[in-house]
PDB file of C-alpha atoms and ligand atoms in Angstrom:
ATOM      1  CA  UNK R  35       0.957  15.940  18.281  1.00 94.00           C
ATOM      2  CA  UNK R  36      -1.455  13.016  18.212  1.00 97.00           C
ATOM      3  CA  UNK R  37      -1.837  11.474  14.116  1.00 98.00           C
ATOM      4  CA  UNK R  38      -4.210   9.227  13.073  1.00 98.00           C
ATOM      5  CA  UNK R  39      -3.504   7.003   9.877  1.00 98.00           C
ATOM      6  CA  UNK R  40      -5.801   5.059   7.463  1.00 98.00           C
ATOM      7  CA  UNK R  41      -4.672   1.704   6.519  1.00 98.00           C
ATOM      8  CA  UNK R  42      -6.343  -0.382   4.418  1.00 97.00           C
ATOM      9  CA  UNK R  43      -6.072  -4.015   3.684  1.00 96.00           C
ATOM     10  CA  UNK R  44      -5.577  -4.877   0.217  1.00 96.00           C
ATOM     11  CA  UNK R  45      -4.544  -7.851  -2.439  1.00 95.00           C
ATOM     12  CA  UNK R  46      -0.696  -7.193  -2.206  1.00 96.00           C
ATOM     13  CA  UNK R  47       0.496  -5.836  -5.324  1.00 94.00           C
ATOM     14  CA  UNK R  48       3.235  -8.476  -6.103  1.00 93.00           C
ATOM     15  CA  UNK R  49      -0.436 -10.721  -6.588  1.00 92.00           C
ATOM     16  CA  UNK R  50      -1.211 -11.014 -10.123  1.00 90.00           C
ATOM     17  CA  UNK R  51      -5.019 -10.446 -10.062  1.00 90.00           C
ATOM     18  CA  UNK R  52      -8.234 -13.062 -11.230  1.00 91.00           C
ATOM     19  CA  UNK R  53     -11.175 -12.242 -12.171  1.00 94.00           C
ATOM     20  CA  UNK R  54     -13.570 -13.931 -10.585  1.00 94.00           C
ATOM     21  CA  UNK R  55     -15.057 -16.539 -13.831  1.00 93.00           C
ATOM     22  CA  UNK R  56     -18.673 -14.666 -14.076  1.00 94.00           C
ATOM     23  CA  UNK R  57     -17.066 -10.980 -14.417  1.00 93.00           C
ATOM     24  CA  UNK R  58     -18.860  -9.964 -11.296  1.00 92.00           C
ATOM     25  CA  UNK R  59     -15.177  -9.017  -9.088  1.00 92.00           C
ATOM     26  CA  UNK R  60     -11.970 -10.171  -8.310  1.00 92.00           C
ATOM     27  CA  UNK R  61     -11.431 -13.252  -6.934  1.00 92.00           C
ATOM     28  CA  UNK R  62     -10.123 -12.716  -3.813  1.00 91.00           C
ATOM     29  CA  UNK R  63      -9.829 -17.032  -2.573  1.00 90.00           C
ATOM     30  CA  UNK R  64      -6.866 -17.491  -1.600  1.00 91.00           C
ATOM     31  CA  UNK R  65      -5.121 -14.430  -2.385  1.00 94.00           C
ATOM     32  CA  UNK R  66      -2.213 -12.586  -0.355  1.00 96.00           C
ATOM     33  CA  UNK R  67      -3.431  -9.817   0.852  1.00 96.00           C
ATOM     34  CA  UNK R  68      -1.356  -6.947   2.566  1.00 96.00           C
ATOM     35  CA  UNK R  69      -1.536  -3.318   3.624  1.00 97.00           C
ATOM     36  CA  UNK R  70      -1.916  -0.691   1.363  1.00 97.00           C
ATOM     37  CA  UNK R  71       1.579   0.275  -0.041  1.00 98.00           C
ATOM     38  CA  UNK R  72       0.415   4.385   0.231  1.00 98.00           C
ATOM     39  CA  UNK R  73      -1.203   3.891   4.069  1.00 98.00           C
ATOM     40  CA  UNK R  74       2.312   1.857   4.553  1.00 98.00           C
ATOM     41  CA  UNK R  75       4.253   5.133   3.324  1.00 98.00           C
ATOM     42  CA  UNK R  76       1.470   6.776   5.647  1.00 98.00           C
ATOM     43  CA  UNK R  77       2.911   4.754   9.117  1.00 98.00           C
ATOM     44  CA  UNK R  78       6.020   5.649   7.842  1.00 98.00           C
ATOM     45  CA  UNK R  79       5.790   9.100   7.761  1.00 98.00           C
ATOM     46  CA  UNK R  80       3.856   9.001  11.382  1.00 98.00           C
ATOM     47  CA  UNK R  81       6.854   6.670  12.709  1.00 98.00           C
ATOM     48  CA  UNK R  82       9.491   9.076  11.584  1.00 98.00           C
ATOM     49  CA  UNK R  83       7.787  12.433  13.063  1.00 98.00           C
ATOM     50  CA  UNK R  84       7.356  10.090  16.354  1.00 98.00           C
ATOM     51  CA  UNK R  85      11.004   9.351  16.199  1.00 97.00           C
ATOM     52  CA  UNK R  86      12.117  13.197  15.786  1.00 96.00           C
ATOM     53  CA  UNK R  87       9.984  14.143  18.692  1.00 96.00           C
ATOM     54  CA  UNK R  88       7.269  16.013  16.512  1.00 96.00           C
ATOM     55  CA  UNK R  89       4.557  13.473  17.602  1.00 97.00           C
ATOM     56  CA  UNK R  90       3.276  11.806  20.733  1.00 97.00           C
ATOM     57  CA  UNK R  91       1.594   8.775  19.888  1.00 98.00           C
ATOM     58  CA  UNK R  92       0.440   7.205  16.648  1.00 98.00           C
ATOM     59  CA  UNK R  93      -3.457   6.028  16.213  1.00 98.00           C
ATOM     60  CA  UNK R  94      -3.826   3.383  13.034  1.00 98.00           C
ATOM     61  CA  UNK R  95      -7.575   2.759  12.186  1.00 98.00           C
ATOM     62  CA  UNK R  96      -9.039   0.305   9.180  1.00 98.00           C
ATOM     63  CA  UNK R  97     -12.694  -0.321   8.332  1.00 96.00           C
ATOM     64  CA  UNK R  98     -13.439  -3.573   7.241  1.00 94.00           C
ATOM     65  CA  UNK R  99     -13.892  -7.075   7.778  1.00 94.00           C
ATOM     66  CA  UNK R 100     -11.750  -8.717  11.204  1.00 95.00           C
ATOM     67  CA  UNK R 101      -9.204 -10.194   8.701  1.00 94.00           C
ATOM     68  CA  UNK R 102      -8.261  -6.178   8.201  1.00 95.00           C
ATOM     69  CA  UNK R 103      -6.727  -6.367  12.106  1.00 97.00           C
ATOM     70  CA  UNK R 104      -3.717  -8.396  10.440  1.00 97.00           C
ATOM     71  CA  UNK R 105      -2.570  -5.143   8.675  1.00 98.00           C
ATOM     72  CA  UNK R 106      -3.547  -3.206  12.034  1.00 98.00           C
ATOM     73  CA  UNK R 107      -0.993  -5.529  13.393  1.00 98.00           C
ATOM     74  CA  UNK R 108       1.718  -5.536  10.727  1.00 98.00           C
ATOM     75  CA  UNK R 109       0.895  -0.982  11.543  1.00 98.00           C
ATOM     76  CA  UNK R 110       1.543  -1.409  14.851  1.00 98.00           C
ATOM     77  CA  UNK R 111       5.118  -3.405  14.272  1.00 98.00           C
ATOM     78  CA  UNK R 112       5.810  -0.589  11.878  1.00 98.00           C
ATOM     79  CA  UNK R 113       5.979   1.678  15.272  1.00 97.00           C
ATOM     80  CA  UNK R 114       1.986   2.775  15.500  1.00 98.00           C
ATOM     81  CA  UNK R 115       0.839   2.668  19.023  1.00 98.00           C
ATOM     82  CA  UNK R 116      -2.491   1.580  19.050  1.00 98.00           C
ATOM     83  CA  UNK R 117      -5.555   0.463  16.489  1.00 98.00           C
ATOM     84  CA  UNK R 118      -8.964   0.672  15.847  1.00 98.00           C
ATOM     85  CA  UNK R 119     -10.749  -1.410  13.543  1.00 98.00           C
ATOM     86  CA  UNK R 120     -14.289  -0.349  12.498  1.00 97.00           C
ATOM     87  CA  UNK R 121     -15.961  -3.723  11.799  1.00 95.00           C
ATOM     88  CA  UNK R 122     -17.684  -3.348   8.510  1.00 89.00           C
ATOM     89  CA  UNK R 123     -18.356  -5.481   5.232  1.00 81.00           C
ATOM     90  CA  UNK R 124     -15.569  -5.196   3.268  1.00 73.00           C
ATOM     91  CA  UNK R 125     -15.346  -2.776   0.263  1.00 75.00           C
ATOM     92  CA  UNK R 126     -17.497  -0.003   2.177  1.00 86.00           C
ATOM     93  CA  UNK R 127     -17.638   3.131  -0.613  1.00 90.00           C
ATOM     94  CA  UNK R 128     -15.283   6.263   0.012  1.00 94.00           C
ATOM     95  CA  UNK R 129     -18.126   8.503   1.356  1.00 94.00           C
ATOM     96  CA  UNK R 130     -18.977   5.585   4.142  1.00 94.00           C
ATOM     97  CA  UNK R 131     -15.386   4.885   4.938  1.00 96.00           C
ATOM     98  CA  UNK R 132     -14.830   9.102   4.961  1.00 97.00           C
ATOM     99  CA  UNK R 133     -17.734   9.791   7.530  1.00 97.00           C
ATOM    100  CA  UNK R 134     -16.394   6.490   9.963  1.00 97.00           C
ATOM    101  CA  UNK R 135     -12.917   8.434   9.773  1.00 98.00           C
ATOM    102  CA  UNK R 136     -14.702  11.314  11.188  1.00 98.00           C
ATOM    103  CA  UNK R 137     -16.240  10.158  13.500  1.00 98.00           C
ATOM    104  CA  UNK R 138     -12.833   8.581  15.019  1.00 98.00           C
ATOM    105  CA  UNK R 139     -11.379  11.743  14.111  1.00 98.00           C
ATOM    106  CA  UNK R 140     -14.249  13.634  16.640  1.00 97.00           C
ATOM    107  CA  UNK R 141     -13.286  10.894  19.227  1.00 97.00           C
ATOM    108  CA  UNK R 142      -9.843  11.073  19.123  1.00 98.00           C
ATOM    109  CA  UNK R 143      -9.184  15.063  18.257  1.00 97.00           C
ATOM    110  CA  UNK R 144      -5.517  14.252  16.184  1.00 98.00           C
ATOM    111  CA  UNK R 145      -3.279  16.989  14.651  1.00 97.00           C
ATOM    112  CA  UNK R 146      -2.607  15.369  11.833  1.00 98.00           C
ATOM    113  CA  UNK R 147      -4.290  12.995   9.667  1.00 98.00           C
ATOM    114  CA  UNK R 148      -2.922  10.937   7.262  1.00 98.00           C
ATOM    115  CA  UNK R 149      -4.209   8.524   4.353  1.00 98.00           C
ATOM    116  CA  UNK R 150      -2.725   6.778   1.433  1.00 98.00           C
ATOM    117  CA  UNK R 151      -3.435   8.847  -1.933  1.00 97.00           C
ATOM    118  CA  UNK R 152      -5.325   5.683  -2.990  1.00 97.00           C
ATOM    119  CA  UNK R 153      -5.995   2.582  -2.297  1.00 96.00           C
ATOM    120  CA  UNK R 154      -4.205   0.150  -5.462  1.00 95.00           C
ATOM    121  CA  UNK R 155      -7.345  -2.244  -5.449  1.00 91.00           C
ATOM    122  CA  UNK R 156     -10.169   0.429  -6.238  1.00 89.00           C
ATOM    123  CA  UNK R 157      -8.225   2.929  -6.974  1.00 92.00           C
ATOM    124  CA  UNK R 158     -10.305   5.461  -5.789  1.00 94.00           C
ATOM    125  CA  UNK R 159      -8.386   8.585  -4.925  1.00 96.00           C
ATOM    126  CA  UNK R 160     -11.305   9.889  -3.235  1.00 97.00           C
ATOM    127  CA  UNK R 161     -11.178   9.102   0.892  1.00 97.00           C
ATOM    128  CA  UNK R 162      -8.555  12.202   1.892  1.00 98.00           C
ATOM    129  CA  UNK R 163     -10.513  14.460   0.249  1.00 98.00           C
ATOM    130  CA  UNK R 164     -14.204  13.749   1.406  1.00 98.00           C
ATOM    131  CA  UNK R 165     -12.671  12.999   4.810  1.00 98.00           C
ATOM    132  CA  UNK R 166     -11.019  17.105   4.796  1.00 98.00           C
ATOM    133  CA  UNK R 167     -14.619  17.722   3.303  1.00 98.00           C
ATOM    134  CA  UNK R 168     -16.538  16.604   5.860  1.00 98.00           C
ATOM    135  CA  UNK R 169     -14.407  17.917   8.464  1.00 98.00           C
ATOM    136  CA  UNK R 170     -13.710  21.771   6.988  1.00 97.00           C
ATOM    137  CA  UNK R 171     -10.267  20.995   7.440  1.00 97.00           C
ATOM    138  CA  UNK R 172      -7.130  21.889   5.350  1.00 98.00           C
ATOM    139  CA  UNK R 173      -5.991  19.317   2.877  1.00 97.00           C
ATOM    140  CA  UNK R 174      -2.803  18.671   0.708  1.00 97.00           C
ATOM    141  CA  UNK R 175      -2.922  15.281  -1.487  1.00 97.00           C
ATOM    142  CA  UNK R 176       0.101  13.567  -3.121  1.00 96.00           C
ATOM    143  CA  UNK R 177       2.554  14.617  -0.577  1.00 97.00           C
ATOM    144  CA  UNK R 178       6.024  14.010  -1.659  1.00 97.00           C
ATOM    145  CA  UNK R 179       7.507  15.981   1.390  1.00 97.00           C
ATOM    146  CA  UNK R 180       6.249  16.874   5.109  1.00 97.00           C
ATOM    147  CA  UNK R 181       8.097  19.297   6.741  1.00 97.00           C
ATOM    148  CA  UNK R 182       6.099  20.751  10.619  1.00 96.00           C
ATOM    149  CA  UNK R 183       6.389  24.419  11.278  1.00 94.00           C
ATOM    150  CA  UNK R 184       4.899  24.610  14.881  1.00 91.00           C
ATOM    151  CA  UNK R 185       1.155  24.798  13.841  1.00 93.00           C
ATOM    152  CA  UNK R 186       1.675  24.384  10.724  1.00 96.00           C
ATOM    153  CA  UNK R 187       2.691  22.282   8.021  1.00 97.00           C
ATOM    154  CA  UNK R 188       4.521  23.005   4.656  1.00 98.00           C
ATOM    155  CA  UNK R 189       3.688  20.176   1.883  1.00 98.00           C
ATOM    156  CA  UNK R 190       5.034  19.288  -1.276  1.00 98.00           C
ATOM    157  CA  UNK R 191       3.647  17.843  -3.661  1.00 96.00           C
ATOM    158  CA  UNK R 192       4.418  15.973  -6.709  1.00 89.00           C
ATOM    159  CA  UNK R 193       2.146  17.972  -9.781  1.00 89.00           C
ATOM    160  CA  UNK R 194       2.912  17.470 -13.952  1.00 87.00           C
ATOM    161  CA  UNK R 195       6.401  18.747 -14.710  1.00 87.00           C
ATOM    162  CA  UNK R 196       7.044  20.169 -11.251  1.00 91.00           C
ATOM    163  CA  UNK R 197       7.101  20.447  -7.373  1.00 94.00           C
ATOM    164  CA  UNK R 198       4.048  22.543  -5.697  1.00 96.00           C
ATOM    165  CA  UNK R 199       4.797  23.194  -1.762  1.00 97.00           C
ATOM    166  CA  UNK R 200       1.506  24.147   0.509  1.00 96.00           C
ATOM    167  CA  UNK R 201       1.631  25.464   3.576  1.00 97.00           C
ATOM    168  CA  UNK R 202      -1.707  24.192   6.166  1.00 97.00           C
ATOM    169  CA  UNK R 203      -2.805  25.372   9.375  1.00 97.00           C
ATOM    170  CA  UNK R 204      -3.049  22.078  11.518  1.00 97.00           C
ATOM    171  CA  UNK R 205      -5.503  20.154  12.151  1.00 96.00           C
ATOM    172  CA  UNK R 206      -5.306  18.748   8.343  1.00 98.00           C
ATOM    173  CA  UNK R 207      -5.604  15.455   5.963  1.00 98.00           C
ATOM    174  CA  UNK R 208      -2.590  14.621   3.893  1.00 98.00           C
ATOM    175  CA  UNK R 209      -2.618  11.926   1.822  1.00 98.00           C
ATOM    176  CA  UNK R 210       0.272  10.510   1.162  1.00 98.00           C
ATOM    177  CA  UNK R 211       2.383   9.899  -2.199  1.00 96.00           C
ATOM    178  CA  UNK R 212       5.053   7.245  -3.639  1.00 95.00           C
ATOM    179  CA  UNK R 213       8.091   9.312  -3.273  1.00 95.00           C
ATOM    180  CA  UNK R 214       7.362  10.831   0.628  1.00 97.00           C
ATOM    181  CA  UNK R 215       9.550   7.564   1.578  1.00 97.00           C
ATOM    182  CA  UNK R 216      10.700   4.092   2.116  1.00 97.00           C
ATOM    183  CA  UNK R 217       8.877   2.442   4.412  1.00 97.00           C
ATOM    184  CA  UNK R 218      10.947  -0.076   6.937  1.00 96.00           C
ATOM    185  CA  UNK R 219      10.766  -3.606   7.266  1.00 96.00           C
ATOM    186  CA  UNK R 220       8.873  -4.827  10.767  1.00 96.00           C
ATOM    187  CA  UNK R 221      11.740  -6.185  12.936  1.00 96.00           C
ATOM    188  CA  UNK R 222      11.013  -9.640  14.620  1.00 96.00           C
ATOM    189  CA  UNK R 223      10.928  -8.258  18.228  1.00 96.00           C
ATOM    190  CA  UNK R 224       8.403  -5.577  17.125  1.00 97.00           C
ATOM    191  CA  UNK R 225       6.506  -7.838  15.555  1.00 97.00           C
ATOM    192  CA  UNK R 226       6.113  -9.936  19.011  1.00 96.00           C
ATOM    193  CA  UNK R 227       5.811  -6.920  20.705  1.00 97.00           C
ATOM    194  CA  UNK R 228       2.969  -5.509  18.136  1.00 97.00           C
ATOM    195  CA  UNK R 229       1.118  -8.552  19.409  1.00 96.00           C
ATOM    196  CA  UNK R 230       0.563  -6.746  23.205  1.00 97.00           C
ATOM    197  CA  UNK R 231      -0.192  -3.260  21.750  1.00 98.00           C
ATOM    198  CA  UNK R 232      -3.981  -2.216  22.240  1.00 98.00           C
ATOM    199  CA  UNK R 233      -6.392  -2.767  19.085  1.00 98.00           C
ATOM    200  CA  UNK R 234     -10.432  -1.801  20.333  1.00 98.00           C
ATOM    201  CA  UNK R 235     -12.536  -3.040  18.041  1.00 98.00           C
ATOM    202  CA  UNK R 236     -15.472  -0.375  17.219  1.00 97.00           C
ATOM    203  CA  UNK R 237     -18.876  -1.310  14.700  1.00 96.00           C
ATOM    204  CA  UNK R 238     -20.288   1.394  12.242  1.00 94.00           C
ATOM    205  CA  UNK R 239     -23.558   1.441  14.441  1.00 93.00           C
ATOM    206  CA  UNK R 240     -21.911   2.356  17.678  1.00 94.00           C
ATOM    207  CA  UNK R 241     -20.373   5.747  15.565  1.00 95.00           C
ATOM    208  CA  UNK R 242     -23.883   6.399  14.155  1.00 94.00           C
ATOM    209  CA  UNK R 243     -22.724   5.797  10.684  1.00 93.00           C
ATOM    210  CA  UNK R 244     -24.950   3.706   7.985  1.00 89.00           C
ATOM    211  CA  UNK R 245     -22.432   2.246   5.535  1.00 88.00           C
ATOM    212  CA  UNK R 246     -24.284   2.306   2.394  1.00 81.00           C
ATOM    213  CA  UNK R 247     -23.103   2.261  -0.952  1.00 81.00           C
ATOM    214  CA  UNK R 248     -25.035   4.325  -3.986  1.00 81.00           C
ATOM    215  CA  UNK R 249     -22.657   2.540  -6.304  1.00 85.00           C
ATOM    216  CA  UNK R 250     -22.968  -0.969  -7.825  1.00 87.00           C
ATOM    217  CA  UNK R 251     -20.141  -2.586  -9.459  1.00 89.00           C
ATOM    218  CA  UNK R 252     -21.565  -3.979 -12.973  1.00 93.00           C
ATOM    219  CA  UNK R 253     -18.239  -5.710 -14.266  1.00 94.00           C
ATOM    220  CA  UNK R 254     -14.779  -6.750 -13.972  1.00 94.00           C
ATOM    221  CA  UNK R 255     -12.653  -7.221 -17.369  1.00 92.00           C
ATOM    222  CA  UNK R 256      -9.093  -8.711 -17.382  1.00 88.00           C
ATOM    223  CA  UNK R 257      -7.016  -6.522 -19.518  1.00 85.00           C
ATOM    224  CA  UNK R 258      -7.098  -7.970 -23.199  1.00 86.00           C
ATOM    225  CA  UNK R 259      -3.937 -10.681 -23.588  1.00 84.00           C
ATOM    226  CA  UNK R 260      -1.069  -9.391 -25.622  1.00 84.00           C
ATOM    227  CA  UNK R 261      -0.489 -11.005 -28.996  1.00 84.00           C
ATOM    228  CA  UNK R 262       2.518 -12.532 -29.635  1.00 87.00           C
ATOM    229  CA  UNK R 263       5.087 -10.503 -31.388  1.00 88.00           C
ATOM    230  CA  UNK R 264       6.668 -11.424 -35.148  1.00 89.00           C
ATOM    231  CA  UNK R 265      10.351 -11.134 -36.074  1.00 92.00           C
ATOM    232  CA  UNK R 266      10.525  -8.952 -39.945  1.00 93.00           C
ATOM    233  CA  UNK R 267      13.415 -10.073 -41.919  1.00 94.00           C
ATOM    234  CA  UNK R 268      14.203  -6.385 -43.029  1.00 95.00           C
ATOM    235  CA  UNK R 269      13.478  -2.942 -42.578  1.00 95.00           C
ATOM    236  CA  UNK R 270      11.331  -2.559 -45.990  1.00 94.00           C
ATOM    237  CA  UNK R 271       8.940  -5.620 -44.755  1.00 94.00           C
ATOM    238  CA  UNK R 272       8.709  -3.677 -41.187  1.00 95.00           C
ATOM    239  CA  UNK R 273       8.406  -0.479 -43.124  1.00 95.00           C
ATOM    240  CA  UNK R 274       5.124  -2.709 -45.222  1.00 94.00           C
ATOM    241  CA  UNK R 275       3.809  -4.033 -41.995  1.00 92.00           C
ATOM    242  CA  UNK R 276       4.071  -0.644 -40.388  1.00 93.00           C
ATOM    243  CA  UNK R 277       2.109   0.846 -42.771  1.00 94.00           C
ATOM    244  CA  UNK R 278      -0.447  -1.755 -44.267  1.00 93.00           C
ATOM    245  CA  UNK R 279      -0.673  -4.023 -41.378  1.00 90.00           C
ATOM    246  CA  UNK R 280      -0.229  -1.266 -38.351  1.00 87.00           C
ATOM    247  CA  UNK R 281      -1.593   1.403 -40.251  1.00 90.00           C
ATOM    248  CA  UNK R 282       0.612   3.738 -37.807  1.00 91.00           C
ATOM    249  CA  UNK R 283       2.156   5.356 -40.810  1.00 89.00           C
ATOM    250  CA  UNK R 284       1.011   6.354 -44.283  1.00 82.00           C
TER     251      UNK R 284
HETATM  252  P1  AMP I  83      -9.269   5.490  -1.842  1.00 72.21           P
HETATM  253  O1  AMP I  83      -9.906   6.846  -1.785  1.00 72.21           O
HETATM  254  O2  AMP I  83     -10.267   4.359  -1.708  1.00 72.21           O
HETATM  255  O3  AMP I  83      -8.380   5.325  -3.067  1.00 72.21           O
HETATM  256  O4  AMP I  83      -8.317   5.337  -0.565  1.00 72.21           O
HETATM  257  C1  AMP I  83      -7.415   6.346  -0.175  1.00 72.21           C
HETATM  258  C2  AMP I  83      -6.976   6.115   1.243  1.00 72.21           C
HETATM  259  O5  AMP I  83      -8.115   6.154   2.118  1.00 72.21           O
HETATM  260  C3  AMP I  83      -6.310   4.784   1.554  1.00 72.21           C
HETATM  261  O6  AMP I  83      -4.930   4.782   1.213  1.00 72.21           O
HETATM  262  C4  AMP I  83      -6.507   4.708   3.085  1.00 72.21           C
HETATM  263  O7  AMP I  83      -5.588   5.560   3.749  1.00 72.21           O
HETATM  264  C5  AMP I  83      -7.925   5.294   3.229  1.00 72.21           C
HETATM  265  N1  AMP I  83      -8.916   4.197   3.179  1.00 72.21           N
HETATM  266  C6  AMP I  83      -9.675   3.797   2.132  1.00 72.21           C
HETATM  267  N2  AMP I  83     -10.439   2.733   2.479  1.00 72.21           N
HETATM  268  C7  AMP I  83     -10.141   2.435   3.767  1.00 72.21           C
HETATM  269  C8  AMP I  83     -10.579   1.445   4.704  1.00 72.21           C
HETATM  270  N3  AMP I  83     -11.492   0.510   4.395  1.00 72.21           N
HETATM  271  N4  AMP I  83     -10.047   1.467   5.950  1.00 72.21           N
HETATM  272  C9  AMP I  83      -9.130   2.406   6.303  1.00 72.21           C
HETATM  273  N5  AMP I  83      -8.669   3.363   5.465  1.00 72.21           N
HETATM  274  C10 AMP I  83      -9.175   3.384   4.208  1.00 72.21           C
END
């Protein structure tokens, strides 16, 4: 079985994010940036099924910028076995980055494909599913559990107050969810040895694709800053504040 993730570079979460002074984005100088923490849970997954003999070999590709082949490489020390970048301005829209996929999914014919459920800068949620779209294949999002039945696969998945499980005929996209693991630190020696493992570089022109977006981003807001908080003396002046100040009750 031959599985192809989607990583994509990110501002690492840890970051505490600026935006940029004229509202148009994030500022992105100087930033950390790191892999996806959902396409990380993604290699994961891929990594174990390589280690229980399910799958062969393990394709990571990322669209972007070249600065995105550092997270190809920090995929490949995870236990991927080779990369693909698809050189592209960064922040292609999900339909552009879904039709590259499927292109390299054409090429490269893999069993499985995996993604992250989203990606934690846009927060899209939308890749996995135009990708299974746009390739009439099976999908199952949020995956909290993979389990491979010869041709196919049994999912579960995390929905409000409970546990769905899917079963898909392979080929399919799952994307993948907080809970399906916990990802593994890179060792040092795969780290060096990540370093020799093959990364082709691919553009958007070569795979016939026109990355356009239809989408322009208008504004960025930081999130309003919290007021300081006040200490009450008693319960009847919280009770006063509550109700005349707060007007939470009557
Ligand atoms: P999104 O739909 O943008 O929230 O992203 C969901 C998932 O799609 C991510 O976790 C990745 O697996 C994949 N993805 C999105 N953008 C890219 C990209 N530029 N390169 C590679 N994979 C991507």
């Amino acid at each position: 079985m031959k599985i192809l993730v989607a990583v994509k570079r990110v501002i690492d979460y840890n970051v505490k994010v600026r935006v940029k002074a004229d509202r148009s984005d994030v500022d992105l100088t100087n930033v950390k940036m790191a892999l996806n923490p959902f396409c990380e849970i993604a290699v994961e997954e891929a990594v174990r099924l390589k280690e229980q003999g399910i799958a062969s070999e393990i394709i990571v590709v990322s669209i972007g910028s070249k600065a995105c082949q550092e997270q190809l490489r920090n995929a490949l020390a995870l236990g991927a076995d080779r990369a693909i970048q698809i050189e592209a301005p960064d922040g292609p829209d999900a339909l552009s980055v879904a039709r590259l996929l499927a292109k390299i999914v054409e090429i490269e014919q893999p069993s499985l494909i995996l993604l992250g459920k989203q990606a934690i800068d846009s927060d899209n949620n939308q890749t996995g599913q135009m990708l299974a779209a746009l390739l009439d294949r099976p999908q199952a999002t949020f995956a909290s559990e993979i389990k491979v039945e010869g041709e196919q696969l049994l999912v579960t998945r995390e929905i409000d107050g409970g546990l769905q499980t899917l079963k898909v005929t392979l080929p399919a996209v799952v994307t993948t969810d907080l809970r399906l693991n916990e990802p593994r630190y890179a060792s040092l020696p795969n780290i060096m040895k990540a370093k020799r493992k093959p990364l082709e570089v691919k553009t958007a022109e070569e795979l016939g694709v026109v990355v356009a977006s239809n989408i322009t981003l208008l504004s960025v807001e930081p999130p309003a800053e919290r007021q300081a908080g006040i200490k009450v003396a008693s319960v009847a002046e919280l009770v006063e504040k509550l109700r005349n100040e707060a007007k939470v009750i009557a």
